[in-house]
Amino acid sequence: KAGVTQTPRYLIKTRGQQVTLSCSPISGHRSVSWYQQTPGQGLQFLFEYFSETQRNKGNFPGRFSGRQFSNSRSEMNVSTLELGDSALYLCASSLAGDGKNIQYFGAGTRLSVL
Amino acid sequence: AQKITQTQPGMFVQEKEAVTLDCTYDTSDPSYGLFWYKQPSSGEMIFLIYQGSYDQQNATEGRYSLNFQKARKSANLVISASQLGDSAMYFCAMRLNRDDKIIFGKGTRLHILP
Protein backbone atom coordinates (compact mmCIF):
# COMPACT_ATOMS: atom_id res chain seq x y z
CA LYS A 1 0.00 0.00 0.00
CA ALA A 2 1.42 3.39 -0.96
CA GLY A 3 2.06 5.87 1.82
CA VAL A 4 1.10 9.52 2.07
CA THR A 5 2.45 11.48 -0.88
CA GLN A 6 3.17 15.17 -0.69
CA THR A 7 4.12 17.35 -3.63
CA PRO A 8 6.24 19.23 -4.24
CA ARG A 9 9.02 18.29 -1.83
CA TYR A 10 10.68 21.70 -2.01
CA LEU A 11 9.43 25.15 -2.87
CA ILE A 12 11.01 28.56 -3.00
CA LYS A 13 8.72 31.58 -3.13
CA THR A 14 8.99 35.29 -2.50
CA ARG A 15 7.02 37.41 -0.09
CA GLY A 16 3.53 38.26 -1.25
CA GLN A 17 3.18 35.25 -3.51
CA GLN A 18 0.79 32.42 -2.89
CA VAL A 19 1.48 28.70 -2.82
CA THR A 20 -0.52 25.47 -3.08
CA LEU A 21 0.68 22.21 -1.55
CA SER A 22 -0.79 18.84 -2.37
CA CYS A 23 -1.33 15.70 -0.33
CA SER A 24 -2.52 12.27 -1.43
CA PRO A 25 -3.53 10.13 1.55
CA ILE A 26 -3.14 6.41 2.01
CA SER A 27 -5.80 4.57 0.06
CA GLY A 28 -8.93 4.21 2.16
CA HIS A 29 -8.04 7.00 4.57
CA ARG A 30 -10.68 9.70 4.71
CA SER A 31 -9.09 12.09 7.16
CA VAL A 32 -6.26 14.42 6.16
CA SER A 33 -4.52 16.79 8.56
CA TRP A 34 -1.94 19.48 7.91
CA TYR A 35 0.83 20.65 10.21
CA GLN A 36 3.46 23.37 10.12
CA GLN A 37 6.83 22.58 11.65
CA THR A 38 9.40 25.26 12.47
CA PRO A 39 12.45 25.14 14.76
CA GLY A 40 10.98 27.80 17.02
CA GLN A 41 7.34 26.75 17.29
CA GLY A 42 7.66 23.03 16.78
CA LEU A 43 4.81 21.08 15.23
CA GLN A 44 1.61 23.07 14.99
CA PHE A 45 -1.75 21.83 13.79
CA LEU A 46 -3.25 23.73 10.87
CA PHE A 47 -6.49 21.93 10.02
CA GLU A 48 -8.10 18.58 9.43
CA TYR A 49 -10.44 17.51 6.66
CA PHE A 50 -12.79 14.58 6.71
CA SER A 51 -15.11 13.69 3.85
CA GLU A 52 -14.46 17.03 2.16
CA THR A 53 -15.38 19.02 5.29
CA GLN A 54 -13.05 20.89 7.60
CA ARG A 55 -13.48 19.13 10.93
CA ASN A 56 -10.86 20.84 13.08
CA LYS A 57 -8.86 24.02 12.78
CA GLY A 58 -5.77 25.34 14.52
CA ASN A 59 -4.86 28.92 15.36
CA PHE A 60 -3.56 30.17 12.05
CA PRO A 61 -4.59 33.29 10.13
CA GLY A 62 -7.06 33.14 7.27
CA ARG A 63 -4.18 33.23 4.77
CA PHE A 64 -3.92 29.52 5.40
CA SER A 65 -6.70 27.53 3.83
CA GLY A 66 -7.31 24.05 2.62
CA ARG A 67 -9.73 21.77 0.91
CA GLN A 68 -10.35 18.10 0.35
CA PHE A 69 -11.61 16.46 -2.79
CA SER A 70 -13.99 13.56 -3.17
CA ASN A 71 -11.06 11.16 -3.60
CA SER A 72 -9.72 12.37 -0.21
CA ARG A 73 -6.77 14.17 -1.77
CA SER A 74 -6.17 17.48 -0.08
CA GLU A 75 -4.58 20.79 -0.94
CA MET A 76 -3.34 23.54 1.32
CA ASN A 77 -3.04 27.11 0.15
CA VAL A 78 -1.11 29.98 1.69
CA SER A 79 -1.76 33.42 0.28
CA THR A 80 0.32 36.56 0.64
CA LEU A 81 3.36 34.68 1.86
CA GLU A 82 5.43 36.09 4.71
CA LEU A 83 9.01 35.28 5.67
CA GLY A 84 7.69 33.53 8.78
CA ASP A 85 5.81 31.04 6.65
CA SER A 86 9.09 29.31 5.84
CA ALA A 87 8.65 25.87 7.34
CA LEU A 88 8.22 22.17 6.75
CA TYR A 89 4.58 21.46 5.99
CA LEU A 90 3.50 17.96 6.86
CA CYS A 91 0.37 16.18 5.80
CA ALA A 92 -1.01 13.16 7.63
CA SER A 93 -3.82 10.79 6.84
CA SER A 94 -5.77 8.49 9.10
CA LEU A 95 -8.47 5.90 8.81
CA ALA A 96 -10.64 7.73 11.35
CA GLY A 97 -13.50 5.95 13.06
CA ASP A 98 -11.34 3.04 14.20
CA GLY A 99 -10.96 4.36 17.72
CA LYS A 100 -7.23 4.98 17.35
CA ASN A 101 -7.07 7.51 14.50
CA ILE A 102 -3.35 6.88 14.02
CA GLN A 103 -1.94 9.52 11.72
CA TYR A 104 0.52 8.51 9.03
CA PHE A 105 2.67 11.30 7.68
CA GLY A 106 4.10 12.18 4.32
CA ALA A 107 7.68 13.31 3.77
CA GLY A 108 6.62 16.96 3.86
CA THR A 109 7.01 20.02 1.68
CA ARG A 110 9.81 22.33 2.66
CA LEU A 111 8.78 25.89 1.86
CA SER A 112 11.30 28.72 1.80
CA VAL A 113 10.00 32.27 1.53
CA LEU A 114 12.58 34.84 0.40
CA ALA B 1 -5.79 22.94 28.58
CA GLN B 2 -4.16 19.86 27.13
CA LYS B 3 -0.40 19.73 27.14
CA ILE B 4 2.46 17.38 26.28
CA THR B 5 5.83 17.83 27.95
CA GLN B 6 9.07 16.26 26.84
CA THR B 7 11.73 17.40 29.28
CA GLN B 8 14.80 16.01 27.49
CA PRO B 9 15.78 18.24 24.58
CA GLY B 10 18.68 15.94 23.72
CA MET B 11 20.11 12.58 24.73
CA PHE B 12 23.30 10.69 23.94
CA VAL B 13 23.21 6.92 24.29
CA GLN B 14 25.74 4.22 23.52
CA GLU B 15 24.77 1.77 20.78
CA LYS B 16 23.05 -1.42 22.03
CA GLU B 17 21.97 0.20 25.28
CA ALA B 18 18.32 0.67 26.17
CA VAL B 19 16.99 4.22 26.19
CA THR B 20 13.95 5.81 27.80
CA LEU B 21 12.45 8.99 26.38
CA ASP B 22 10.22 10.84 28.81
CA CYS B 23 6.76 12.17 28.10
CA THR B 24 4.18 13.57 30.48
CA TYR B 25 0.75 14.77 29.49
CA ASP B 26 -1.96 16.85 31.00
CA THR B 27 -5.66 16.38 30.37
CA SER B 28 -8.81 16.01 32.41
CA ASP B 29 -10.49 13.96 29.69
CA PRO B 30 -10.80 10.26 30.51
CA SER B 31 -10.61 9.07 26.91
CA TYR B 32 -7.50 9.76 24.86
CA GLY B 33 -4.75 8.17 22.83
CA LEU B 34 -1.01 8.56 23.16
CA PHE B 35 1.45 8.26 20.28
CA TRP B 36 5.16 8.29 19.62
CA TYR B 37 6.68 9.36 16.33
CA LYS B 38 10.23 9.31 15.01
CA GLN B 39 11.50 12.02 12.70
CA PRO B 40 14.85 11.35 11.00
CA SER B 41 16.76 14.19 9.39
CA SER B 42 14.90 13.50 6.14
CA GLY B 43 11.82 15.07 7.75
CA GLU B 44 9.22 12.32 7.50
CA MET B 45 7.34 11.54 10.72
CA ILE B 46 7.25 7.80 11.30
CA PHE B 47 4.58 6.33 13.56
CA LEU B 48 6.09 4.06 16.22
CA ILE B 49 3.54 3.08 18.84
CA TYR B 50 0.05 3.80 20.20
CA GLN B 51 -1.48 3.50 23.68
CA GLY B 52 -5.15 4.04 24.45
CA SER B 53 -6.13 5.50 27.81
CA TYR B 54 -8.25 2.44 28.61
CA ASP B 55 -5.65 -0.11 27.55
CA GLN B 56 -4.66 -2.29 30.48
CA GLN B 57 -1.39 -3.49 29.01
CA ASN B 58 1.57 -1.39 27.95
CA ALA B 59 1.89 -1.24 24.18
CA THR B 60 4.83 -2.93 22.48
CA GLU B 61 6.00 -2.87 18.86
CA GLY B 62 9.22 -4.75 18.25
CA ARG B 63 12.03 -2.90 20.03
CA TYR B 64 9.64 -0.14 21.13
CA SER B 65 7.52 -0.26 24.23
CA LEU B 66 5.45 2.40 25.93
CA ASN B 67 5.65 2.61 29.70
CA PHE B 68 2.17 3.91 30.46
CA GLN B 69 1.60 5.17 34.01
CA LYS B 70 -1.87 6.65 33.97
CA ALA B 71 -1.90 7.98 37.52
CA ARG B 72 1.34 9.84 36.90
CA LYS B 73 0.17 10.89 33.41
CA SER B 74 3.34 9.64 31.84
CA ALA B 75 3.90 7.73 28.61
CA ASN B 76 7.60 7.08 28.28
CA LEU B 77 9.01 5.41 25.19
CA VAL B 78 11.54 2.64 25.77
CA ILE B 79 13.81 1.56 22.94
CA SER B 80 15.64 -1.66 23.64
CA ALA B 81 19.05 -2.48 22.14
CA SER B 82 19.48 0.89 20.44
CA GLN B 83 20.93 1.06 16.94
CA LEU B 84 22.71 3.82 15.03
CA GLY B 85 19.61 4.20 12.87
CA ASP B 86 17.61 5.21 15.94
CA SER B 87 19.32 8.59 15.90
CA ALA B 88 16.47 10.99 15.22
CA MET B 89 13.99 13.40 16.77
CA TYR B 90 11.23 11.70 18.78
CA PHE B 91 7.83 13.25 19.41
CA CYS B 92 5.19 12.30 21.92
CA ALA B 93 1.61 13.20 21.01
CA MET B 94 -1.85 12.99 22.50
CA ARG B 95 -5.28 12.91 20.91
CA LEU B 96 -8.49 13.53 22.80
CA ASN B 97 -11.19 11.16 21.63
CA ARG B 98 -13.95 13.76 22.05
CA ASP B 99 -12.62 16.08 19.35
CA ASP B 100 -9.82 14.15 17.64
CA LYS B 101 -7.43 17.06 17.98
CA ILE B 102 -3.79 16.01 18.33
CA ILE B 103 -1.11 17.95 20.14
CA PHE B 104 2.61 17.23 19.99
CA GLY B 105 5.42 17.74 22.45
CA LYS B 106 8.54 19.71 21.54
CA GLY B 107 10.50 16.54 20.91
CA THR B 108 13.70 14.87 22.12
CA ARG B 109 16.72 14.57 19.86
CA LEU B 110 18.32 11.18 20.36
CA HIS B 111 21.93 10.53 19.35
CA ILE B 112 23.17 6.95 19.30
CA LEU B 113 26.93 6.71 19.67
CA PRO B 114 28.95 3.89 18.06
mmCIF file of C-alpha atoms in Angstrom:
data_model
loop_
_atom_site.group_PDB
_atom_site.id
_atom_site.type_symbol
_atom_site.label_atom_id
_atom_site.label_comp_id
_atom_site.label_asym_id
_atom_site.label_seq_id
_atom_site.Cartn_x
_atom_site.Cartn_y
_atom_site.Cartn_z
ATOM 1 C CA LYS A 1 0.000 0.000 0.000
ATOM 2 C CA ALA A 2 1.418 3.390 -0.963
ATOM 3 C CA GLY A 3 2.057 5.874 1.818
ATOM 4 C CA VAL A 4 1.096 9.520 2.069
ATOM 5 C CA THR A 5 2.446 11.484 -0.880
ATOM 6 C CA GLN A 6 3.165 15.173 -0.694
ATOM 7 C CA THR A 7 4.121 17.348 -3.630
ATOM 8 C CA PRO A 8 6.239 19.233 -4.236
ATOM 9 C CA ARG A 9 9.024 18.291 -1.831
ATOM 10 C CA TYR A 10 10.681 21.697 -2.005
ATOM 11 C CA LEU A 11 9.427 25.148 -2.875
ATOM 12 C CA ILE A 12 11.012 28.563 -3.003
ATOM 13 C CA LYS A 13 8.718 31.576 -3.125
ATOM 14 C CA THR A 14 8.987 35.289 -2.496
ATOM 15 C CA ARG A 15 7.020 37.415 -0.086
ATOM 16 C CA GLY A 16 3.530 38.255 -1.246
ATOM 17 C CA GLN A 17 3.181 35.246 -3.512
ATOM 18 C CA GLN A 18 0.794 32.420 -2.889
ATOM 19 C CA VAL A 19 1.476 28.696 -2.820
ATOM 20 C CA THR A 20 -0.515 25.471 -3.083
ATOM 21 C CA LEU A 21 0.678 22.212 -1.545
ATOM 22 C CA SER A 22 -0.786 18.840 -2.374
ATOM 23 C CA CYS A 23 -1.329 15.704 -0.326
ATOM 24 C CA SER A 24 -2.522 12.274 -1.430
ATOM 25 C CA PRO A 25 -3.529 10.127 1.546
ATOM 26 C CA ILE A 26 -3.137 6.414 2.015
ATOM 27 C CA SER A 27 -5.798 4.568 0.058
ATOM 28 C CA GLY A 28 -8.934 4.210 2.157
ATOM 29 C CA HIS A 29 -8.043 7.002 4.569
ATOM 30 C CA ARG A 30 -10.685 9.704 4.712
ATOM 31 C CA SER A 31 -9.089 12.093 7.160
ATOM 32 C CA VAL A 32 -6.260 14.418 6.163
ATOM 33 C CA SER A 33 -4.524 16.792 8.557
ATOM 34 C CA TRP A 34 -1.945 19.480 7.912
ATOM 35 C CA TYR A 35 0.831 20.648 10.212
ATOM 36 C CA GLN A 36 3.458 23.370 10.122
ATOM 37 C CA GLN A 37 6.825 22.577 11.647
ATOM 38 C CA THR A 38 9.399 25.255 12.470
ATOM 39 C CA PRO A 39 12.451 25.140 14.757
ATOM 40 C CA GLY A 40 10.981 27.798 17.016
ATOM 41 C CA GLN A 41 7.343 26.753 17.287
ATOM 42 C CA GLY A 42 7.662 23.026 16.777
ATOM 43 C CA LEU A 43 4.813 21.078 15.227
ATOM 44 C CA GLN A 44 1.609 23.075 14.988
ATOM 45 C CA PHE A 45 -1.745 21.825 13.787
ATOM 46 C CA LEU A 46 -3.255 23.731 10.871
ATOM 47 C CA PHE A 47 -6.486 21.925 10.021
ATOM 48 C CA GLU A 48 -8.102 18.581 9.426
ATOM 49 C CA TYR A 49 -10.442 17.513 6.659
ATOM 50 C CA PHE A 50 -12.793 14.580 6.713
ATOM 51 C CA SER A 51 -15.108 13.694 3.855
ATOM 52 C CA GLU A 52 -14.455 17.033 2.160
ATOM 53 C CA THR A 53 -15.377 19.021 5.291
ATOM 54 C CA GLN A 54 -13.055 20.885 7.604
ATOM 55 C CA ARG A 55 -13.481 19.130 10.934
ATOM 56 C CA ASN A 56 -10.861 20.840 13.083
ATOM 57 C CA LYS A 57 -8.863 24.018 12.783
ATOM 58 C CA GLY A 58 -5.767 25.340 14.522
ATOM 59 C CA ASN A 59 -4.861 28.918 15.359
ATOM 60 C CA PHE A 60 -3.564 30.169 12.049
ATOM 61 C CA PRO A 61 -4.595 33.293 10.125
ATOM 62 C CA GLY A 62 -7.065 33.136 7.266
ATOM 63 C CA ARG A 63 -4.181 33.233 4.769
ATOM 64 C CA PHE A 64 -3.916 29.520 5.401
ATOM 65 C CA SER A 65 -6.703 27.532 3.833
ATOM 66 C CA GLY A 66 -7.311 24.050 2.615
ATOM 67 C CA ARG A 67 -9.731 21.775 0.908
ATOM 68 C CA GLN A 68 -10.347 18.104 0.346
ATOM 69 C CA PHE A 69 -11.611 16.462 -2.791
ATOM 70 C CA SER A 70 -13.993 13.563 -3.171
ATOM 71 C CA ASN A 71 -11.064 11.158 -3.602
ATOM 72 C CA SER A 72 -9.719 12.367 -0.210
ATOM 73 C CA ARG A 73 -6.771 14.171 -1.767
ATOM 74 C CA SER A 74 -6.171 17.480 -0.081
ATOM 75 C CA GLU A 75 -4.584 20.795 -0.941
ATOM 76 C CA MET A 76 -3.339 23.535 1.315
ATOM 77 C CA ASN A 77 -3.041 27.113 0.147
ATOM 78 C CA VAL A 78 -1.115 29.975 1.688
ATOM 79 C CA SER A 79 -1.761 33.416 0.284
ATOM 80 C CA THR A 80 0.321 36.564 0.642
ATOM 81 C CA LEU A 81 3.362 34.678 1.863
ATOM 82 C CA GLU A 82 5.430 36.094 4.706
ATOM 83 C CA LEU A 83 9.013 35.282 5.670
ATOM 84 C CA GLY A 84 7.691 33.533 8.781
ATOM 85 C CA ASP A 85 5.811 31.035 6.652
ATOM 86 C CA SER A 86 9.093 29.314 5.838
ATOM 87 C CA ALA A 87 8.649 25.867 7.335
ATOM 88 C CA LEU A 88 8.223 22.166 6.753
ATOM 89 C CA TYR A 89 4.577 21.458 5.992
ATOM 90 C CA LEU A 90 3.496 17.962 6.862
ATOM 91 C CA CYS A 91 0.373 16.184 5.802
ATOM 92 C CA ALA A 92 -1.006 13.163 7.634
ATOM 93 C CA SER A 93 -3.820 10.790 6.841
ATOM 94 C CA SER A 94 -5.766 8.486 9.099
ATOM 95 C CA LEU A 95 -8.472 5.895 8.808
ATOM 96 C CA ALA A 96 -10.644 7.728 11.354
ATOM 97 C CA GLY A 97 -13.504 5.953 13.057
ATOM 98 C CA ASP A 98 -11.343 3.037 14.200
ATOM 99 C CA GLY A 99 -10.956 4.357 17.719
ATOM 100 C CA LYS A 100 -7.227 4.984 17.346
ATOM 101 C CA ASN A 101 -7.069 7.511 14.503
ATOM 102 C CA ILE A 102 -3.348 6.879 14.020
ATOM 103 C CA GLN A 103 -1.938 9.522 11.720
ATOM 104 C CA TYR A 104 0.519 8.512 9.026
ATOM 105 C CA PHE A 105 2.667 11.304 7.678
ATOM 106 C CA GLY A 106 4.096 12.177 4.324
ATOM 107 C CA ALA A 107 7.678 13.314 3.765
ATOM 108 C CA GLY A 108 6.623 16.956 3.861
ATOM 109 C CA THR A 109 7.005 20.015 1.683
ATOM 110 C CA ARG A 110 9.806 22.329 2.661
ATOM 111 C CA LEU A 111 8.781 25.893 1.859
ATOM 112 C CA SER A 112 11.302 28.724 1.802
ATOM 113 C CA VAL A 113 9.996 32.272 1.534
ATOM 114 C CA LEU A 114 12.579 34.839 0.400
ATOM 115 C CA ALA B 1 -5.785 22.935 28.578
ATOM 116 C CA GLN B 2 -4.161 19.863 27.130
ATOM 117 C CA LYS B 3 -0.398 19.728 27.139
ATOM 118 C CA ILE B 4 2.461 17.379 26.280
ATOM 119 C CA THR B 5 5.829 17.830 27.954
ATOM 120 C CA GLN B 6 9.074 16.264 26.844
ATOM 121 C CA THR B 7 11.733 17.397 29.280
ATOM 122 C CA GLN B 8 14.795 16.011 27.492
ATOM 123 C CA PRO B 9 15.779 18.236 24.577
ATOM 124 C CA GLY B 10 18.678 15.935 23.718
ATOM 125 C CA MET B 11 20.113 12.584 24.730
ATOM 126 C CA PHE B 12 23.300 10.690 23.939
ATOM 127 C CA VAL B 13 23.211 6.919 24.292
ATOM 128 C CA GLN B 14 25.737 4.218 23.516
ATOM 129 C CA GLU B 15 24.769 1.772 20.780
ATOM 130 C CA LYS B 16 23.055 -1.420 22.029
ATOM 131 C CA GLU B 17 21.971 0.203 25.279
ATOM 132 C CA ALA B 18 18.318 0.667 26.166
ATOM 133 C CA VAL B 19 16.994 4.223 26.193
ATOM 134 C CA THR B 20 13.953 5.809 27.805
ATOM 135 C CA LEU B 21 12.446 8.985 26.384
ATOM 136 C CA ASP B 22 10.218 10.840 28.806
ATOM 137 C CA CYS B 23 6.757 12.169 28.097
ATOM 138 C CA THR B 24 4.180 13.575 30.484
ATOM 139 C CA TYR B 25 0.755 14.769 29.486
ATOM 140 C CA ASP B 26 -1.961 16.846 30.998
ATOM 141 C CA THR B 27 -5.662 16.377 30.369
ATOM 142 C CA SER B 28 -8.807 16.009 32.407
ATOM 143 C CA ASP B 29 -10.488 13.963 29.686
ATOM 144 C CA PRO B 30 -10.798 10.264 30.515
ATOM 145 C CA SER B 31 -10.610 9.074 26.908
ATOM 146 C CA TYR B 32 -7.496 9.761 24.858
ATOM 147 C CA GLY B 33 -4.752 8.170 22.830
ATOM 148 C CA LEU B 34 -1.006 8.564 23.158
ATOM 149 C CA PHE B 35 1.446 8.257 20.276
ATOM 150 C CA TRP B 36 5.156 8.291 19.619
ATOM 151 C CA TYR B 37 6.680 9.356 16.326
ATOM 152 C CA LYS B 38 10.235 9.309 15.015
ATOM 153 C CA GLN B 39 11.499 12.022 12.703
ATOM 154 C CA PRO B 40 14.850 11.349 11.004
ATOM 155 C CA SER B 41 16.762 14.188 9.392
ATOM 156 C CA SER B 42 14.902 13.503 6.137
ATOM 157 C CA GLY B 43 11.822 15.065 7.755
ATOM 158 C CA GLU B 44 9.216 12.324 7.496
ATOM 159 C CA MET B 45 7.341 11.542 10.720
ATOM 160 C CA ILE B 46 7.253 7.805 11.297
ATOM 161 C CA PHE B 47 4.578 6.331 13.564
ATOM 162 C CA LEU B 48 6.091 4.065 16.219
ATOM 163 C CA ILE B 49 3.539 3.084 18.837
ATOM 164 C CA TYR B 50 0.052 3.802 20.202
ATOM 165 C CA GLN B 51 -1.478 3.502 23.675
ATOM 166 C CA GLY B 52 -5.152 4.039 24.446
ATOM 167 C CA SER B 53 -6.127 5.495 27.811
ATOM 168 C CA TYR B 54 -8.250 2.437 28.613
ATOM 169 C CA ASP B 55 -5.648 -0.107 27.547
ATOM 170 C CA GLN B 56 -4.661 -2.290 30.476
ATOM 171 C CA GLN B 57 -1.390 -3.490 29.009
ATOM 172 C CA ASN B 58 1.575 -1.394 27.951
ATOM 173 C CA ALA B 59 1.889 -1.242 24.181
ATOM 174 C CA THR B 60 4.833 -2.930 22.476
ATOM 175 C CA GLU B 61 6.001 -2.865 18.863
ATOM 176 C CA GLY B 62 9.223 -4.751 18.247
ATOM 177 C CA ARG B 63 12.034 -2.902 20.031
ATOM 178 C CA TYR B 64 9.636 -0.140 21.130
ATOM 179 C CA SER B 65 7.517 -0.264 24.232
ATOM 180 C CA LEU B 66 5.454 2.396 25.930
ATOM 181 C CA ASN B 67 5.650 2.614 29.698
ATOM 182 C CA PHE B 68 2.167 3.914 30.462
ATOM 183 C CA GLN B 69 1.597 5.174 34.006
ATOM 184 C CA LYS B 70 -1.871 6.649 33.970
ATOM 185 C CA ALA B 71 -1.902 7.975 37.524
ATOM 186 C CA ARG B 72 1.341 9.843 36.896
ATOM 187 C CA LYS B 73 0.167 10.892 33.414
ATOM 188 C CA SER B 74 3.343 9.640 31.844
ATOM 189 C CA ALA B 75 3.902 7.728 28.613
ATOM 190 C CA ASN B 76 7.596 7.077 28.282
ATOM 191 C CA LEU B 77 9.009 5.415 25.189
ATOM 192 C CA VAL B 78 11.535 2.644 25.770
ATOM 193 C CA ILE B 79 13.810 1.556 22.941
ATOM 194 C CA SER B 80 15.642 -1.661 23.645
ATOM 195 C CA ALA B 81 19.047 -2.480 22.136
ATOM 196 C CA SER B 82 19.478 0.892 20.437
ATOM 197 C CA GLN B 83 20.925 1.064 16.938
ATOM 198 C CA LEU B 84 22.712 3.824 15.034
ATOM 199 C CA GLY B 85 19.609 4.202 12.872
ATOM 200 C CA ASP B 86 17.615 5.205 15.940
ATOM 201 C CA SER B 87 19.322 8.594 15.902
ATOM 202 C CA ALA B 88 16.467 10.995 15.216
ATOM 203 C CA MET B 89 13.991 13.397 16.768
ATOM 204 C CA TYR B 90 11.234 11.701 18.781
ATOM 205 C CA PHE B 91 7.834 13.255 19.409
ATOM 206 C CA CYS B 92 5.192 12.298 21.919
ATOM 207 C CA ALA B 93 1.608 13.198 21.007
ATOM 208 C CA MET B 94 -1.846 12.993 22.504
ATOM 209 C CA ARG B 95 -5.285 12.905 20.906
ATOM 210 C CA LEU B 96 -8.492 13.526 22.804
ATOM 211 C CA ASN B 97 -11.195 11.163 21.633
ATOM 212 C CA ARG B 98 -13.952 13.756 22.048
ATOM 213 C CA ASP B 99 -12.621 16.079 19.348
ATOM 214 C CA ASP B 100 -9.815 14.145 17.639
ATOM 215 C CA LYS B 101 -7.425 17.062 17.977
ATOM 216 C CA ILE B 102 -3.792 16.010 18.326
ATOM 217 C CA ILE B 103 -1.105 17.949 20.138
ATOM 218 C CA PHE B 104 2.606 17.226 19.994
ATOM 219 C CA GLY B 105 5.424 17.735 22.449
ATOM 220 C CA LYS B 106 8.543 19.712 21.537
ATOM 221 C CA GLY B 107 10.504 16.540 20.911
ATOM 222 C CA THR B 108 13.700 14.865 22.117
ATOM 223 C CA ARG B 109 16.724 14.574 19.864
ATOM 224 C CA LEU B 110 18.324 11.176 20.363
ATOM 225 C CA HIS B 111 21.927 10.533 19.347
ATOM 226 C CA ILE B 112 23.173 6.951 19.297
ATOM 227 C CA LEU B 113 26.934 6.708 19.671
ATOM 228 C CA PRO B 114 28.950 3.886 18.058
#
